[in-house]
Every structure is written in C-alpha cells, then in structure tokens.
Amino acid sequence: MKSLMRIAFIGAIATAVAATTTTTAVAEDAEIYSFNGGARVHWVAYGDDMYITDEVANGHSAVGTYQLGTQYFYWNREGQGFTRYVNLNLPEHVTFSIGAMEGDWEGTATGGLLWSTITTKDVNST
C-alpha cells in the first residue's frame, strides 16, 4: 500500500513539474550570403552582434538588414574584405529576420539598395 501511495505521490510531482516547465526557443548563430555572394552577414545570437562583410570587389557595398516590425539597414561601404560590426541590443527571446544584400550608396539608408540580391533568414535573440 505504501508503495502505491509513493508511486502516486511521485507521479503527481512529475505532472506538476511538467505542467510548469516551459520550453524556449534556442538562439543560434547564423551566417547568410546575399543572392550573388557579394555580401555576408554573420549573426551572433549571444550579444545580438551582426558582422557585415563585403566578399567581392564588384563595386557594390555590402548591406546587413534585420526586421523586427520595422526593417533596418546597415551599410558596409569600406570595400571588399572589410567587415562592419553592429551591436543591435534586441529584446530577449524574439524571432526576427536577418538578411544580406548589396547596394550602391545614394546618401540614405534605403537609397540604392539592390533588392534582387537580398537573402533573409529567421533567427532568435537570446
């Protein structure tokens, strides 16, 4: 009888623990290239860091983007082989899109973007 009561008690505890335990999305680093490979964005989830690298000397700038409601663009106009670092400081545990694309700087964040080169991926922040 005591064994059955002990099993019932342990079962009730296990059920309570399972009911109150939540699972969260695991944030992972990601790497994404623009459609033609001229721009690369490396996303580091722990720290919300974005590294935007110009991979090809083709006369275009590398552009990193993220969208969490509004879409934001970060230009790397330094040329092939250079990397721009951006700390985004995003809210915790959200899913959003990052992207890599190319552009020809026209003096504004969205002027000169080459939309045919954009590639995006959904990621999570920590």
PDB file of C-alpha atoms in Angstrom:
ATOM      1  CA  MET A   1       0.000   0.000   0.000  1.00  0.00           C
ATOM      2  CA  LYS A   2       2.823   2.389   0.898  1.00  0.00           C
ATOM      3  CA  SER A   3       4.442   1.623  -2.460  1.00  0.00           C
ATOM      4  CA  LEU A   4       1.293   2.582  -4.345  1.00  0.00           C
ATOM      5  CA  MET A   5       0.975   5.818  -2.374  1.00  0.00           C
ATOM      6  CA  ARG A   6       4.641   6.628  -3.024  1.00  0.00           C
ATOM      7  CA  ILE A   7       4.206   5.998  -6.783  1.00  0.00           C
ATOM      8  CA  ALA A   8       1.055   8.162  -6.850  1.00  0.00           C
ATOM      9  CA  PHE A   9       2.865  10.952  -4.984  1.00  0.00           C
ATOM     10  CA  ILE A  10       5.894  10.856  -7.333  1.00  0.00           C
ATOM     11  CA  GLY A  11       3.561  10.796 -10.335  1.00  0.00           C
ATOM     12  CA  ALA A  12       1.717  13.872  -9.036  1.00  0.00           C
ATOM     13  CA  ILE A  13       5.034  15.728  -8.527  1.00  0.00           C
ATOM     14  CA  ALA A  14       6.242  14.790 -12.012  1.00  0.00           C
ATOM     15  CA  THR A  15       2.974  16.020 -13.521  1.00  0.00           C
ATOM     16  CA  ALA A  16       3.209  19.332 -11.647  1.00  0.00           C
ATOM     17  CA  VAL A  17       6.813  19.876 -12.759  1.00  0.00           C
ATOM     18  CA  ALA A  18       5.964  19.068 -16.380  1.00  0.00           C
ATOM     19  CA  ALA A  19       2.992  21.439 -16.319  1.00  0.00           C
ATOM     20  CA  THR A  20       5.040  24.375 -15.001  1.00  0.00           C
ATOM     21  CA  THR A  21       8.129  23.849 -17.149  1.00  0.00           C
ATOM     22  CA  THR A  22       8.227  25.908 -20.322  1.00  0.00           C
ATOM     23  CA  THR A  23      10.416  25.482 -23.338  1.00  0.00           C
ATOM     24  CA  THR A  24      12.053  28.427 -25.045  1.00  0.00           C
ATOM     25  CA  ALA A  25      13.493  28.780 -28.489  1.00  0.00           C
ATOM     26  CA  VAL A  26      17.218  28.281 -28.584  1.00  0.00           C
ATOM     27  CA  ALA A  27      19.060  31.184 -30.121  1.00  0.00           C
ATOM     28  CA  GLU A  28      21.640  30.104 -32.667  1.00  0.00           C
ATOM     29  CA  ASP A  29      24.311  31.901 -34.614  1.00  0.00           C
ATOM     30  CA  ALA A  30      23.676  32.193 -38.344  1.00  0.00           C
ATOM     31  CA  GLU A  31      25.529  33.090 -41.492  1.00  0.00           C
ATOM     32  CA  ILE A  32      23.795  34.328 -44.598  1.00  0.00           C
ATOM     33  CA  TYR A  33      25.052  35.423 -48.017  1.00  0.00           C
ATOM     34  CA  SER A  34      23.406  37.765 -50.482  1.00  0.00           C
ATOM     35  CA  PHE A  35      21.882  36.146 -53.560  1.00  0.00           C
ATOM     36  CA  ASN A  36      25.065  36.526 -55.624  1.00  0.00           C
ATOM     37  CA  GLY A  37      27.516  36.029 -52.730  1.00  0.00           C
ATOM     38  CA  GLY A  38      28.854  39.580 -52.671  1.00  0.00           C
ATOM     39  CA  ALA A  39      27.728  40.308 -49.095  1.00  0.00           C
ATOM     40  CA  ARG A  40      27.858  38.136 -45.976  1.00  0.00           C
ATOM     41  CA  VAL A  41      26.146  38.684 -42.628  1.00  0.00           C
ATOM     42  CA  HIS A  42      27.300  36.701 -39.616  1.00  0.00           C
ATOM     43  CA  TRP A  43      24.789  36.824 -36.730  1.00  0.00           C
ATOM     44  CA  VAL A  44      25.975  36.027 -33.206  1.00  0.00           C
ATOM     45  CA  ALA A  45      22.912  35.414 -31.030  1.00  0.00           C
ATOM     46  CA  TYR A  46      24.639  35.813 -27.671  1.00  0.00           C
ATOM     47  CA  GLY A  47      25.209  39.557 -27.626  1.00  0.00           C
ATOM     48  CA  ASP A  48      22.991  40.415 -30.622  1.00  0.00           C
ATOM     49  CA  ASP A  49      26.025  41.070 -32.827  1.00  0.00           C
ATOM     50  CA  MET A  50      25.912  41.460 -36.595  1.00  0.00           C
ATOM     51  CA  TYR A  51      29.050  41.350 -38.743  1.00  0.00           C
ATOM     52  CA  ILE A  52      28.615  42.616 -42.315  1.00  0.00           C
ATOM     53  CA  THR A  53      31.404  41.669 -44.736  1.00  0.00           C
ATOM     54  CA  ASP A  54      31.929  42.737 -48.334  1.00  0.00           C
ATOM     55  CA  GLU A  55      33.023  39.485 -50.001  1.00  0.00           C
ATOM     56  CA  VAL A  56      33.539  40.546 -53.630  1.00  0.00           C
ATOM     57  CA  ALA A  57      35.215  43.535 -55.303  1.00  0.00           C
ATOM     58  CA  ASN A  58      32.279  44.264 -57.608  1.00  0.00           C
ATOM     59  CA  GLY A  59      31.700  47.971 -56.973  1.00  0.00           C
ATOM     60  CA  HIS A  60      28.721  47.354 -54.656  1.00  0.00           C
ATOM     61  CA  SER A  61      28.552  47.809 -50.907  1.00  0.00           C
ATOM     62  CA  ALA A  62      27.547  45.044 -48.508  1.00  0.00           C
ATOM     63  CA  VAL A  63      24.345  45.687 -46.567  1.00  0.00           C
ATOM     64  CA  GLY A  64      23.119  43.871 -43.467  1.00  0.00           C
ATOM     65  CA  THR A  65      19.468  44.111 -42.540  1.00  0.00           C
ATOM     66  CA  TYR A  66      17.165  42.956 -39.793  1.00  0.00           C
ATOM     67  CA  GLN A  67      13.411  43.166 -39.500  1.00  0.00           C
ATOM     68  CA  LEU A  68      11.532  43.167 -36.231  1.00  0.00           C
ATOM     69  CA  GLY A  69       8.403  45.054 -37.216  1.00  0.00           C
ATOM     70  CA  THR A  70      10.393  47.793 -38.956  1.00  0.00           C
ATOM     71  CA  GLN A  71      13.218  46.865 -41.323  1.00  0.00           C
ATOM     72  CA  TYR A  72      16.656  48.376 -40.628  1.00  0.00           C
ATOM     73  CA  PHE A  73      19.673  48.567 -42.945  1.00  0.00           C
ATOM     74  CA  TYR A  74      23.370  48.777 -42.027  1.00  0.00           C
ATOM     75  CA  TRP A  75      25.830  49.595 -44.791  1.00  0.00           C
ATOM     76  CA  ASN A  76      29.429  48.481 -45.077  1.00  0.00           C
ATOM     77  CA  ARG A  77      30.877  50.869 -47.661  1.00  0.00           C
ATOM     78  CA  GLU A  78      34.553  50.099 -46.980  1.00  0.00           C
ATOM     79  CA  GLY A  79      35.025  47.637 -49.844  1.00  0.00           C
ATOM     80  CA  GLN A  80      35.997  44.022 -50.330  1.00  0.00           C
ATOM     81  CA  GLY A  81      37.459  42.241 -47.315  1.00  0.00           C
ATOM     82  CA  PHE A  82      36.234  44.763 -44.749  1.00  0.00           C
ATOM     83  CA  THR A  83      33.755  43.887 -42.006  1.00  0.00           C
ATOM     84  CA  ARG A  84      31.423  46.252 -40.175  1.00  0.00           C
ATOM     85  CA  TYR A  85      30.356  45.342 -36.636  1.00  0.00           C
ATOM     86  CA  VAL A  86      26.920  46.353 -35.326  1.00  0.00           C
ATOM     87  CA  ASN A  87      25.512  45.577 -31.867  1.00  0.00           C
ATOM     88  CA  LEU A  88      21.722  45.507 -32.133  1.00  0.00           C
ATOM     89  CA  ASN A  89      20.735  45.176 -28.447  1.00  0.00           C
ATOM     90  CA  LEU A  90      17.406  43.485 -29.230  1.00  0.00           C
ATOM     91  CA  PRO A  91      14.641  42.359 -26.853  1.00  0.00           C
ATOM     92  CA  GLU A  92      15.112  38.937 -25.277  1.00  0.00           C
ATOM     93  CA  HIS A  93      13.653  35.765 -26.812  1.00  0.00           C
ATOM     94  CA  VAL A  94      12.172  37.147 -30.017  1.00  0.00           C
ATOM     95  CA  THR A  95      12.206  35.787 -33.543  1.00  0.00           C
ATOM     96  CA  PHE A  96      13.106  38.186 -36.341  1.00  0.00           C
ATOM     97  CA  SER A  97      14.702  38.158 -39.796  1.00  0.00           C
ATOM     98  CA  ILE A  98      18.269  38.987 -40.722  1.00  0.00           C
ATOM     99  CA  GLY A  99      19.443  39.495 -44.255  1.00  0.00           C
ATOM    100  CA  ALA A 100      22.367  40.157 -46.531  1.00  0.00           C
ATOM    101  CA  MET A 101      22.193  42.198 -49.693  1.00  0.00           C
ATOM    102  CA  GLU A 102      24.180  44.638 -51.804  1.00  0.00           C
ATOM    103  CA  GLY A 103      23.662  48.247 -52.684  1.00  0.00           C
ATOM    104  CA  ASP A 104      25.035  51.401 -54.272  1.00  0.00           C
ATOM    105  CA  TRP A 105      25.073  54.109 -51.574  1.00  0.00           C
ATOM    106  CA  GLU A 106      22.943  57.139 -52.504  1.00  0.00           C
ATOM    107  CA  GLY A 107      23.119  59.007 -49.196  1.00  0.00           C
ATOM    108  CA  THR A 108      20.184  57.387 -47.382  1.00  0.00           C
ATOM    109  CA  ALA A 109      19.707  54.047 -45.645  1.00  0.00           C
ATOM    110  CA  THR A 110      17.352  52.742 -48.336  1.00  0.00           C
ATOM    111  CA  GLY A 111      18.616  54.601 -51.395  1.00  0.00           C
ATOM    112  CA  GLY A 112      20.470  52.377 -53.837  1.00  0.00           C
ATOM    113  CA  LEU A 113      19.559  49.003 -52.308  1.00  0.00           C
ATOM    114  CA  LEU A 114      19.791  46.185 -54.839  1.00  0.00           C
ATOM    115  CA  TRP A 115      16.659  44.282 -53.830  1.00  0.00           C
ATOM    116  CA  SER A 116      17.334  41.449 -56.276  1.00  0.00           C
ATOM    117  CA  THR A 117      20.336  40.425 -54.119  1.00  0.00           C
ATOM    118  CA  ILE A 118      18.563  40.113 -50.745  1.00  0.00           C
ATOM    119  CA  THR A 119      18.548  36.803 -48.875  1.00  0.00           C
ATOM    120  CA  THR A 120      16.945  36.508 -45.428  1.00  0.00           C
ATOM    121  CA  LYS A 121      16.711  34.018 -42.586  1.00  0.00           C
ATOM    122  CA  ASP A 122      14.646  33.901 -39.372  1.00  0.00           C
ATOM    123  CA  VAL A 123      16.702  33.811 -36.165  1.00  0.00           C
ATOM    124  CA  ASN A 124      16.156  34.208 -32.400  1.00  0.00           C
ATOM    125  CA  SER A 125      17.731  36.567 -29.903  1.00  0.00           C
ATOM    126  CA  THR A 126      18.941  35.394 -26.506  1.00  0.00           C
TER     127      THR A 126
END
